[in-house]
C-alpha cells in the first residue's frame, strides 16, 4: 500500500469496465448553496455520466439525500429514527428525479428505480428488470436506499452494485481519494493510492460506512474514490488517468 499524495496508481482503473456503480452524496448536488438542488451542478454531473456512457459502459447510480434531509440528523434532534430515515429516503427520490431530468435533457435514457413503491414517479425495484435496462444501455438511478431504515445510501449502493453485477463502485467525493486525515484541515494529510477493506475499518477512514465496506469486502467489490469536482474526472479514471484511491482486498 502506498500513501503518497502525488503518484497515480498504474493499475487498476486502466482496465476496461462493462458495468459500474457511481455513488455520490446529495451534498454534491448543492453546488455552493447550503441546501437543496443547484441545477447547473446537477447538469455538470450529468455531463460526467454522459462522457462515461459514450464509452459504452453500463451505469448504475445511487445519490444520497443529505442536501434535503438526513435521517441521522433528524433523529439526533428528537425525531424517531425510522421516521427520519424514511424522510431521508424520500429526499433521495427527489435527487434521483432531478438527475434523470438532467440526463434526459442530454438525450440519455434513464430509469429511476425506487425501493419504496411510488408508481407514479418511479419504477419499483425488480432485479431482472433493472438488469435488462442496463443491457439496453439505460442508466439506472436507484432511489430510496434499501427501502429500510437504519441503512445508509452507501450500503444501498454496495447492495445494488452486487445485485447488478457491477465490477466496481466509483465513489465521487470532494477530494481526490482517501486520506489518513481530513486534507481540508491538515496540510500534511497523505493520500492512499491503495488501501484494503480491513485497513479502512481498522483506521476508521472516511470512505463508506462500516456495513458498506464489509459488504464490499465479502463480495470482493473494489471501491474507487475520486474527486467529482474535477471536470472529466469520472471518464478520465476509466481511461486510466487522474488521481484516485482504490479500496480492495
XYZ file of N, CA and C in Angstrom:
747
model
N 0.851 -1.203 0.000
C 0.000 0.000 0.000
C 0.875 1.237 0.000
N 0.595 2.155 -0.864
C 1.282 3.426 -0.892
C 0.425 4.488 -0.230
N 1.068 5.447 0.419
C 0.308 6.552 0.983
C 0.878 7.880 0.524
N 1.413 7.894 -0.691
C 1.934 9.131 -1.250
C 0.815 9.950 -1.835
N 1.022 11.272 -1.831
C -0.045 12.161 -2.273
C 0.074 12.543 -3.730
N 1.182 12.200 -4.395
C 1.338 12.697 -5.743
C 1.307 11.653 -6.841
N 1.472 10.401 -6.509
C 1.594 9.385 -7.540
C 0.248 8.795 -7.898
N 0.055 8.519 -9.166
C -1.172 7.895 -9.636
C -0.940 6.400 -9.790
N -1.812 5.545 -9.299
C -1.611 4.116 -9.441
C -1.543 3.728 -10.909
N -0.629 2.785 -11.254
C -0.538 2.343 -12.640
C -1.481 1.184 -12.920
N -2.235 0.757 -11.987
C -3.330 -0.183 -12.099
C -4.337 0.235 -11.054
N -5.509 0.131 -11.161
C -6.451 -0.853 -11.532
C -7.467 -0.320 -12.508
N -7.640 1.066 -12.508
C -8.743 1.592 -13.298
C -8.391 1.659 -14.772
N -7.148 1.246 -15.126
C -6.790 1.192 -16.525
C -7.535 0.061 -17.227
N -8.070 -0.866 -16.469
C -8.793 -1.969 -17.084
C -10.132 -1.479 -17.597
N -10.697 -2.254 -18.500
C -11.967 -1.874 -19.097
C -13.117 -2.377 -18.231
N -14.064 -1.489 -17.951
C -15.228 -1.859 -17.165
C -16.448 -1.932 -18.069
N -17.266 -2.932 -17.836
C -18.515 -3.052 -18.584
C -19.671 -2.401 -17.833
N -19.693 -2.563 -16.504
C -20.806 -2.053 -15.706
C -20.278 -1.543 -14.374
N -20.642 -0.324 -14.005
C -20.135 0.270 -12.777
C -21.269 0.943 -12.007
N -21.007 1.162 -10.738
C -21.899 1.918 -9.869
C -21.242 3.249 -9.541
N -21.954 4.353 -9.762
C -21.490 5.672 -9.344
C -22.276 6.086 -8.116
N -21.584 6.280 -7.015
C -22.219 6.717 -5.768
C -21.788 8.143 -5.467
N -22.766 9.030 -5.323
C -22.462 10.405 -4.952
C -23.381 10.819 -3.811
N -22.936 11.805 -3.067
C -23.745 12.290 -1.953
C -24.775 13.281 -2.452
N -25.817 13.477 -1.673
C -26.777 14.505 -2.003
C -26.139 15.886 -1.969
N -25.176 16.071 -1.067
C -24.495 17.364 -0.960
C -23.784 17.742 -2.257
N -23.409 16.742 -3.056
C -22.731 17.020 -4.328
C -23.624 17.791 -5.286
N -24.941 17.728 -5.075
C -25.878 18.417 -5.962
C -26.168 19.844 -5.516
N -25.615 20.256 -4.380
C -25.915 21.583 -3.834
C -25.134 22.693 -4.516
N -23.987 22.356 -5.110
C -23.110 23.401 -5.602
C -22.600 24.223 -4.437
N -22.602 25.523 -4.574
C -22.139 26.410 -3.498
C -23.265 26.799 -2.550
N -24.459 26.262 -2.796
C -25.578 26.557 -1.912
C -25.438 25.753 -0.622
N -26.169 26.128 0.369
C -26.127 25.395 1.622
C -27.234 24.377 1.753
N -28.076 24.291 0.743
C -29.248 23.418 0.851
C -29.839 23.217 -0.547
N -30.476 22.079 -0.748
C -31.266 21.856 -1.950
C -30.463 21.506 -3.185
N -31.071 21.739 -4.348
C -30.503 21.382 -5.637
C -30.009 22.621 -6.374
N -28.858 22.493 -6.999
C -28.303 23.561 -7.826
C -28.283 23.038 -9.266
N -29.264 23.420 -10.097
C -29.396 22.832 -11.436
C -28.119 22.831 -12.273
N -27.298 23.903 -12.284
C -26.057 23.828 -13.070
C -25.109 22.730 -12.581
N -25.085 22.496 -11.265
C -24.237 21.428 -10.727
C -24.773 20.064 -11.122
N -26.086 19.892 -11.057
C -26.688 18.633 -11.497
C -26.357 18.388 -12.967
N -26.436 19.434 -13.790
C -26.132 19.305 -15.218
C -24.660 18.949 -15.435
N -23.767 19.509 -14.614
C -22.338 19.192 -14.755
C -22.071 17.730 -14.434
N -22.720 17.218 -13.395
C -22.543 15.800 -13.063
C -23.130 14.921 -14.164
N -24.240 15.354 -14.734
C -24.815 14.617 -15.862
C -23.844 14.575 -17.036
N -23.076 15.647 -17.235
C -22.040 15.653 -18.277
C -21.010 14.566 -18.019
N -20.617 14.417 -16.739
C -19.647 13.384 -16.372
C -20.195 11.992 -16.697
N -21.458 11.779 -16.357
C -22.088 10.481 -16.627
C -22.180 10.252 -18.132
N -22.536 11.288 -18.865
C -22.652 11.158 -20.321
C -21.324 10.747 -20.950
N -20.216 11.322 -20.478
C -18.913 11.012 -21.060
C -18.545 9.540 -20.869
N -18.940 8.969 -19.725
C -18.669 7.554 -19.477
C -19.636 6.682 -20.270
N -20.884 7.119 -20.367
C -21.886 6.379 -21.140
C -21.442 6.245 -22.597
N -20.794 7.276 -23.130
C -20.334 7.241 -24.513
C -19.235 6.204 -24.742
N -18.576 5.787 -23.655
C -17.564 4.740 -23.753
C -18.187 3.353 -23.868
N -19.511 3.290 -23.720
C -20.194 2.006 -23.776
C -20.333 1.325 -22.426
N -20.000 2.056 -21.363
C -20.094 1.487 -20.015
C -21.535 1.561 -19.526
N -22.017 0.479 -18.926
C -23.355 0.463 -18.330
C -23.259 1.076 -16.932
N -24.162 2.018 -16.636
C -24.013 2.830 -15.431
C -25.217 2.687 -14.502
N -24.925 2.386 -13.244
C -25.894 2.468 -12.151
C -25.522 3.691 -11.321
N -26.504 4.288 -10.682
C -26.240 5.427 -9.810
C -27.031 5.298 -8.512
N -26.428 5.754 -7.436
C -27.132 5.959 -6.170
C -26.722 7.336 -5.671
N -27.704 8.156 -5.335
C -27.459 9.513 -4.855
C -28.037 9.639 -3.452
N -27.266 10.189 -2.547
C -27.745 10.403 -1.183
C -28.804 11.487 -1.129
N -29.281 11.781 0.066
C -30.330 12.786 0.226
C -29.983 13.888 1.205
N -28.702 13.965 1.595
C -28.296 14.894 2.644
C -28.451 16.359 2.306
N -28.601 16.686 1.024
C -28.829 18.088 0.657
C -30.240 18.542 0.986
N -31.137 17.575 1.244
C -32.534 17.891 1.542
C -32.882 17.481 2.970
N -32.568 16.229 3.323
C -32.865 15.762 4.675
C -31.994 14.555 4.984
N -31.386 14.569 6.155
C -30.550 13.448 6.586
C -31.199 12.806 7.803
N -31.547 11.534 7.678
C -32.266 10.843 8.734
C -31.555 10.849 10.069
N -30.230 10.647 10.044
C -29.487 10.573 11.295
C -29.529 11.898 12.046
N -29.443 13.006 11.296
C -29.527 14.318 11.951
C -30.923 14.572 12.505
N -31.936 14.126 11.760
C -33.303 14.279 12.235
C -33.535 13.536 13.534
N -32.990 12.314 13.609
C -33.178 11.522 14.830
C -32.404 12.130 15.989
N -31.272 12.782 15.687
C -30.484 13.420 16.744
C -31.226 14.606 17.351
N -32.172 15.153 16.618
C -32.942 16.291 17.111
C -34.276 15.850 17.721
N -34.390 14.568 18.006
C -35.554 14.084 18.739
C -36.581 13.342 17.915
N -36.402 13.305 16.583
C -37.350 12.571 15.749
C -37.069 11.074 15.830
N -38.129 10.299 15.805
C -37.948 8.843 15.844
C -37.148 8.395 14.630
N -36.136 7.535 14.847
C -35.129 7.244 13.821
C -35.736 6.656 12.547
N -36.629 5.709 12.675
C -37.190 5.084 11.472
C -37.929 6.115 10.619
N -38.711 6.977 11.257
C -39.422 8.022 10.517
C -38.442 8.966 9.833
N -37.404 9.358 10.551
C -36.400 10.254 9.973
C -35.722 9.604 8.768
N -35.432 8.319 8.874
C -34.779 7.626 7.758
C -35.700 7.525 6.544
N -36.980 7.280 6.773
C -37.917 7.241 5.639
C -37.985 8.608 4.953
N -37.932 9.679 5.727
C -37.912 11.013 5.130
C -36.652 11.205 4.288
N -35.527 10.695 4.781
C -34.290 10.758 4.012
C -34.391 9.974 2.718
N -35.081 8.828 2.746
C -35.275 8.035 1.523
C -36.056 8.824 0.489
N -37.088 9.551 0.941
C -37.874 10.367 0.014
C -37.011 11.466 -0.601
N -36.065 11.996 0.175
C -35.155 13.013 -0.366
C -34.310 12.440 -1.490
N -33.892 11.175 -1.371
C -33.080 10.570 -2.440
C -33.891 10.419 -3.723
N -35.202 10.206 -3.593
C -36.047 10.100 -4.788
C -36.098 11.442 -5.511
N -36.202 12.524 -4.765
C -36.203 13.859 -5.369
C -34.895 14.092 -6.130
N -33.776 13.722 -5.522
C -32.484 13.898 -6.192
C -32.380 13.018 -7.435
N -32.900 11.809 -7.339
C -32.852 10.898 -8.490
C -33.661 11.446 -9.657
N -34.822 12.014 -9.357
C -35.654 12.593 -10.418
C -34.956 13.793 -11.056
N -34.276 14.596 -10.244
C -33.529 15.736 -10.784
C -32.417 15.259 -11.707
N -31.707 14.210 -11.306
C -30.635 13.681 -12.144
C -31.195 13.074 -13.427
N -32.321 12.384 -13.318
C -32.956 11.820 -14.507
C -33.304 12.924 -15.506
N -33.860 14.025 -15.020
C -34.220 15.135 -15.898
C -32.987 15.693 -16.598
N -31.873 15.816 -15.848
C -30.645 16.348 -16.433
C -30.071 15.398 -17.483
N -30.140 14.106 -17.219
C -29.630 13.122 -18.176
C -30.479 13.092 -19.439
N -31.790 13.124 -19.255
C -32.664 13.026 -20.420
C -32.662 14.311 -21.235
N -32.274 15.435 -20.624
C -32.089 16.673 -21.384
C -30.920 16.531 -22.361
N -30.024 15.585 -22.081
C -28.888 15.313 -22.956
C -29.171 14.154 -23.918
N -30.407 13.659 -23.893
C -30.771 12.573 -24.787
C -30.417 11.194 -24.282
N -30.085 11.082 -22.994
C -29.737 9.785 -22.416
C -30.977 9.159 -21.782
N -31.204 7.904 -22.064
C -32.353 7.208 -21.488
C -31.993 6.716 -20.087
N -32.889 6.944 -19.142
C -32.623 6.546 -17.769
C -33.909 6.080 -17.108
N -33.741 5.393 -15.986
C -34.868 4.940 -15.187
C -34.581 5.218 -13.722
N -35.542 5.830 -13.030
C -35.465 5.942 -11.578
C -36.168 4.723 -11.005
N -35.464 3.987 -10.164
C -35.966 2.732 -9.613
C -35.963 2.861 -8.093
N -37.140 2.820 -7.513
C -37.280 3.096 -6.080
C -37.483 1.819 -5.272
N -36.823 1.771 -4.123
C -37.011 0.648 -3.201
C -38.338 0.747 -2.461
N -38.954 1.931 -2.489
C -40.289 2.134 -1.919
C -41.235 2.401 -3.077
N -42.340 1.710 -3.129
C -43.243 1.861 -4.267
C -43.843 3.260 -4.324
N -43.702 3.873 -5.475
C -44.345 5.157 -5.786
C -44.481 5.183 -7.310
N -45.423 4.375 -7.790
C -45.509 4.029 -9.205
C -45.714 5.225 -10.130
N -46.243 6.313 -9.609
C -46.480 7.475 -10.469
C -45.186 8.195 -10.860
N -44.124 8.022 -10.076
C -42.892 8.763 -10.350
C -41.670 7.881 -10.582
N -41.733 6.608 -10.200
C -40.560 5.744 -10.327
C -40.990 4.292 -10.468
N -40.111 3.499 -11.056
C -40.369 2.065 -11.153
C -40.076 1.403 -9.803
N -40.785 0.341 -9.475
C -40.402 -0.445 -8.296
C -39.134 -1.236 -8.604
N -38.388 -1.571 -7.570
C -37.158 -2.329 -7.782
C -37.476 -3.787 -8.069
N -37.170 -4.209 -9.276
C -37.240 -5.612 -9.685
C -35.900 -5.915 -10.331
N -35.148 -6.802 -9.748
C -33.758 -7.004 -10.159
C -33.619 -7.327 -11.642
N -34.375 -8.271 -12.143
C -34.235 -8.667 -13.543
C -34.593 -7.527 -14.493
N -35.597 -6.746 -14.117
C -35.978 -5.618 -14.971
C -34.859 -4.585 -14.998
N -34.263 -4.323 -13.843
C -33.174 -3.348 -13.783
C -31.985 -3.806 -14.624
N -31.664 -5.080 -14.544
C -30.556 -5.608 -15.356
C -30.856 -5.445 -16.845
N -32.101 -5.668 -17.215
C -32.477 -5.521 -18.622
C -32.339 -4.066 -19.073
N -32.683 -3.116 -18.202
C -32.484 -1.710 -18.534
C -31.006 -1.436 -18.825
N -30.124 -1.983 -17.986
C -28.696 -1.773 -18.176
C -28.227 -2.382 -19.495
N -28.715 -3.565 -19.804
C -28.341 -4.219 -21.059
C -28.770 -3.389 -22.266
N -29.852 -2.627 -22.105
C -30.319 -1.745 -23.182
C -29.662 -0.365 -23.118
N -28.602 -0.267 -22.293
C -27.805 0.958 -22.157
C -28.588 2.112 -21.533
N -29.598 1.785 -20.743
C -30.281 2.810 -19.959
C -29.548 2.972 -18.635
N -29.493 4.193 -18.154
C -28.853 4.475 -16.874
C -29.868 4.239 -15.764
N -29.518 3.418 -14.803
C -30.422 3.092 -13.696
C -30.037 3.893 -12.463
N -30.974 4.710 -11.986
C -30.748 5.520 -10.787
C -31.567 4.896 -9.660
N -30.898 4.264 -8.733
C -31.576 3.568 -7.648
C -31.846 4.543 -6.502
N -33.100 4.654 -6.118
C -33.517 5.639 -5.122
C -34.146 4.962 -3.912
N -34.333 5.728 -2.854
C -34.955 5.284 -1.597
C -34.105 4.256 -0.858
N -32.802 4.327 -1.043
C -31.897 3.454 -0.302
C -32.196 1.978 -0.507
N -32.166 1.231 0.587
C -32.531 -0.192 0.535
C -34.028 -0.378 0.762
N -34.719 0.725 1.105
C -36.129 0.631 1.466
C -36.341 0.361 2.939
N -35.236 0.298 3.693
C -35.299 0.002 5.119
C -34.597 1.087 5.924
N -35.146 1.465 7.074
C -34.438 2.418 7.934
C -33.186 1.784 8.521
N -32.326 2.611 9.042
C -31.074 2.213 9.686
C -29.993 1.780 8.696
N -30.238 1.907 7.403
C -29.226 1.611 6.399
C -28.956 2.870 5.586
N -27.693 3.137 5.309
C -27.321 4.337 4.574
C -27.379 4.101 3.063
N -27.251 5.194 2.308
C -27.186 5.043 0.856
C -25.847 4.443 0.420
N -24.816 4.522 1.254
C -23.569 3.801 0.959
C -23.842 2.302 0.914
N -24.570 1.813 1.911
C -24.916 0.395 1.937
C -25.826 0.049 0.769
N -26.773 0.933 0.457
C -27.664 0.693 -0.688
C -26.870 0.597 -1.980
N -25.885 1.479 -2.163
C -25.072 1.456 -3.378
C -24.296 0.149 -3.488
N -23.749 -0.319 -2.369
C -22.980 -1.565 -2.387
C -23.884 -2.759 -2.636
N -25.061 -2.740 -2.032
C -26.029 -3.805 -2.242
C -26.451 -3.876 -3.712
N -26.871 -2.739 -4.282
C -27.319 -2.719 -5.671
C -26.171 -3.055 -6.628
N -24.965 -2.595 -6.321
C -23.823 -2.913 -7.179
C -23.596 -4.415 -7.242
N -23.725 -5.075 -6.112
C -23.584 -6.538 -6.103
C -24.726 -7.212 -6.859
N -25.944 -6.748 -6.626
C -27.096 -7.357 -7.288
C -27.032 -7.180 -8.804
N -26.528 -6.035 -9.252
C -26.471 -5.737 -10.682
C -25.232 -6.324 -11.361
N -24.344 -6.888 -10.582
C -23.125 -7.446 -11.175
C -22.131 -6.381 -11.596
N -22.110 -5.231 -10.893
C -21.141 -4.180 -11.214
C -19.731 -4.657 -10.876
N -18.781 -4.151 -11.634
C -17.392 -4.556 -11.441
C -16.653 -3.655 -10.461
N -17.216 -2.506 -10.150
C -16.600 -1.596 -9.190
C -17.620 -0.542 -8.785
N -17.381 0.037 -7.606
C -18.130 1.218 -7.166
C -17.205 2.413 -7.313
N -17.678 3.446 -7.992
C -16.938 4.696 -8.095
C -17.593 5.695 -7.146
N -16.860 6.051 -6.110
C -17.388 6.963 -5.090
C -16.871 8.366 -5.381
N -17.760 9.246 -5.877
C -17.385 10.616 -6.190
C -17.469 11.492 -4.960
N -16.372 12.157 -4.611
C -16.313 12.990 -3.408
C -15.734 14.364 -3.764
N -15.478 15.161 -2.735
C -14.880 16.481 -2.943
C -13.359 16.438 -2.933
N -12.777 15.287 -2.601
C -11.317 15.135 -2.601
C -10.934 13.977 -3.512
N -9.653 13.933 -3.875
C -9.209 13.003 -4.907
C -8.761 11.653 -4.370
N -9.410 11.179 -3.337
C -9.067 9.869 -2.812
C -9.288 9.787 -1.315
N -8.703 8.766 -0.722
C -8.817 8.522 0.713
C -7.543 9.006 1.388
N -7.706 9.798 2.439
C -6.568 10.361 3.168
C -6.532 9.809 4.589
N -5.347 9.889 5.195
C -5.217 9.406 6.567
C -5.879 10.344 7.560
N -6.123 11.600 7.149
C -6.873 12.576 7.948
C -7.439 13.622 7.001
N -8.281 14.465 7.510
C -9.002 15.428 6.676
C -8.024 16.392 5.992
N -7.887 16.324 4.648
C -6.931 17.206 3.969
C -7.334 18.678 4.005
N -8.614 18.960 4.262
C -9.059 20.353 4.357
C -8.581 21.002 5.657
N -8.321 20.182 6.653
C -7.898 20.695 7.961
C -6.413 20.474 8.236
N -5.837 19.463 7.604
C -4.447 19.102 7.895
C -3.629 19.100 6.603
N -2.787 20.108 6.399
C -1.984 20.183 5.167
C -1.046 18.995 4.972
N -0.687 18.302 6.063
C 0.220 17.166 5.947
C -0.518 15.837 5.735
N -1.817 15.908 5.463
C -2.581 14.675 5.216
C -2.010 13.951 4.003
N -1.932 12.639 4.086
C -1.376 11.833 2.996
C -2.469 10.961 2.375
N -2.416 10.901 1.064
C -3.411 10.127 0.321
C -2.907 8.711 0.088
N -3.820 7.760 0.203
C -3.510 6.370 -0.116
C -3.764 6.126 -1.599
N -2.825 5.488 -2.256
C -3.083 5.004 -3.620
C -3.954 3.763 -3.562
N -3.607 2.874 -2.648
C -4.343 1.629 -2.440
C -4.524 1.403 -0.954
N -5.655 0.870 -0.572
C -5.903 0.557 0.832
C -6.853 -0.638 0.871
N -6.695 -1.489 1.860
C -7.555 -2.669 1.947
C -8.833 -2.341 2.715
N -9.824 -3.201 2.522
C -11.084 -3.040 3.260
C -10.826 -3.041 4.765
N -9.997 -3.983 5.211
C -9.744 -4.109 6.648
C -9.044 -2.874 7.208
N -8.130 -2.284 6.423
C -7.463 -1.058 6.884
C -8.460 0.094 7.004
N -9.404 0.174 6.068
C -10.430 1.211 6.143
C -11.211 1.082 7.439
N -11.572 -0.164 7.786
C -12.348 -0.392 9.000
C -11.501 -0.150 10.253
N -10.270 -0.646 10.251
C -9.431 -0.534 11.441
C -9.003 0.903 11.730
N -8.740 1.661 10.659
C -8.257 3.036 10.815
C -9.377 4.068 10.766
N -10.614 3.577 10.614
C -11.785 4.467 10.559
C -11.621 5.537 9.481
N -11.180 5.107 8.304
C -11.000 6.034 7.193
C -12.354 6.378 6.596
N -12.510 7.627 6.214
C -13.806 8.113 5.727
C -13.999 7.741 4.256
N -14.459 6.525 4.027
C -14.758 6.065 2.668
C -16.256 5.844 2.553
N -16.733 4.806 3.219
C -18.156 4.499 3.344
C -18.370 3.992 4.756
N -19.624 3.807 5.144
C -19.861 3.289 6.487
C -19.430 1.826 6.577
N -19.305 1.336 7.792
C -18.739 0.007 8.019
C -19.547 -1.099 7.352
N -20.874 -0.988 7.340
C -21.700 -2.022 6.708
C -21.417 -2.113 5.213
N -21.266 -0.956 4.560
C -20.983 -0.940 3.126
C -19.609 -1.537 2.834
N -18.621 -1.181 3.645
C -17.265 -1.708 3.439
C -17.254 -3.230 3.635
N -17.926 -3.701 4.676
C -17.960 -5.138 4.931
C -18.654 -5.884 3.794
N -19.733 -5.314 3.261
C -20.449 -5.950 2.158
C -19.588 -5.974 0.900
N -18.847 -4.901 0.650
C -17.937 -4.875 -0.499
C -16.815 -5.896 -0.315
N -16.280 -5.968 0.885
C -15.202 -6.917 1.172
C -15.672 -8.355 0.987
N -16.838 -8.670 1.504
C -17.332 -10.045 1.427
C -17.588 -10.495 -0.005
N -17.788 -9.535 -0.905
C -18.050 -9.866 -2.309
C -16.921 -9.418 -3.235
N -15.788 -9.025 -2.622
C -14.596 -8.625 -3.379
C -14.923 -7.578 -4.437
N -15.687 -6.565 -4.042
C -16.094 -5.490 -4.946
C -15.218 -4.269 -4.679
N -14.347 -3.895 -5.611
C -13.468 -2.750 -5.375
C -14.228 -1.430 -5.342
N -13.713 -0.494 -4.559
C -14.269 0.856 -4.457
C -13.188 1.833 -4.903
N -13.517 2.681 -5.856
C -12.566 3.657 -6.364
C -13.062 5.042 -5.966
N -12.275 5.725 -5.146
C -12.661 7.022 -4.604
C -11.930 8.101 -5.385
N -12.685 9.060 -5.917
C -12.096 10.101 -6.763
C -12.849 11.414 -6.541
N -12.307 12.491 -7.103
C -12.936 13.794 -6.955
C -13.947 14.021 -8.068
N -15.179 14.255 -7.666
C -16.231 14.557 -8.633
C -16.166 16.012 -9.067
N -15.390 16.831 -8.337
C -15.263 18.243 -8.675
C -14.279 18.476 -9.808
N -13.507 17.463 -10.161
C -12.536 17.585 -11.237
C -13.224 17.319 -12.572
N -13.333 18.329 -13.452
C -14.013 18.109 -14.745
C -13.374 16.970 -15.525
N -14.201 16.062 -15.994
C -13.702 14.917 -16.739
C -13.097 13.827 -15.888
N -13.231 13.967 -14.568
C -12.577 13.019 -13.672
C -13.106 11.598 -13.789
N -14.411 11.441 -13.861
C -15.021 10.107 -13.930
C -14.554 9.382 -15.183
N -14.657 10.028 -16.321
C -14.236 9.434 -17.587
C -12.728 9.211 -17.601
N -11.987 10.170 -17.065
C -10.536 10.058 -17.066
C -10.042 8.854 -16.299
N -10.641 8.596 -15.151
C -10.215 7.452 -14.344
C -10.510 6.147 -15.055
N -11.638 6.076 -15.735
C -11.942 4.875 -16.501
C -10.947 4.679 -17.638
N -10.331 5.762 -18.085
C -9.317 5.689 -19.138
C -7.916 5.513 -18.554
N -7.826 5.361 -17.224
C -6.538 5.132 -16.592
C -5.786 6.383 -16.236
N -6.460 7.547 -16.228
C -5.801 8.810 -15.909
C -6.343 9.346 -14.584
N -5.699 10.385 -14.083
C -6.209 11.033 -12.887
C -5.698 10.430 -11.606
N -6.182 10.962 -10.497
C -5.757 10.566 -9.172
C -6.933 10.002 -8.404
N -6.711 8.897 -7.717
C -7.786 8.223 -7.008
C -7.202 7.257 -5.995
N -8.047 6.716 -5.164
C -7.665 5.642 -4.242
C -8.502 4.412 -4.549
N -7.840 3.277 -4.588
C -8.555 2.018 -4.811
C -8.636 1.256 -3.482
N -9.858 0.931 -3.088
C -10.076 0.103 -1.887
C -10.372 -1.308 -2.357
N -9.597 -2.254 -1.845
C -9.708 -3.634 -2.349
C -9.281 -4.611 -1.261
N -9.300 -5.888 -1.594
C -8.933 -6.922 -0.639
C -7.433 -7.112 -0.534
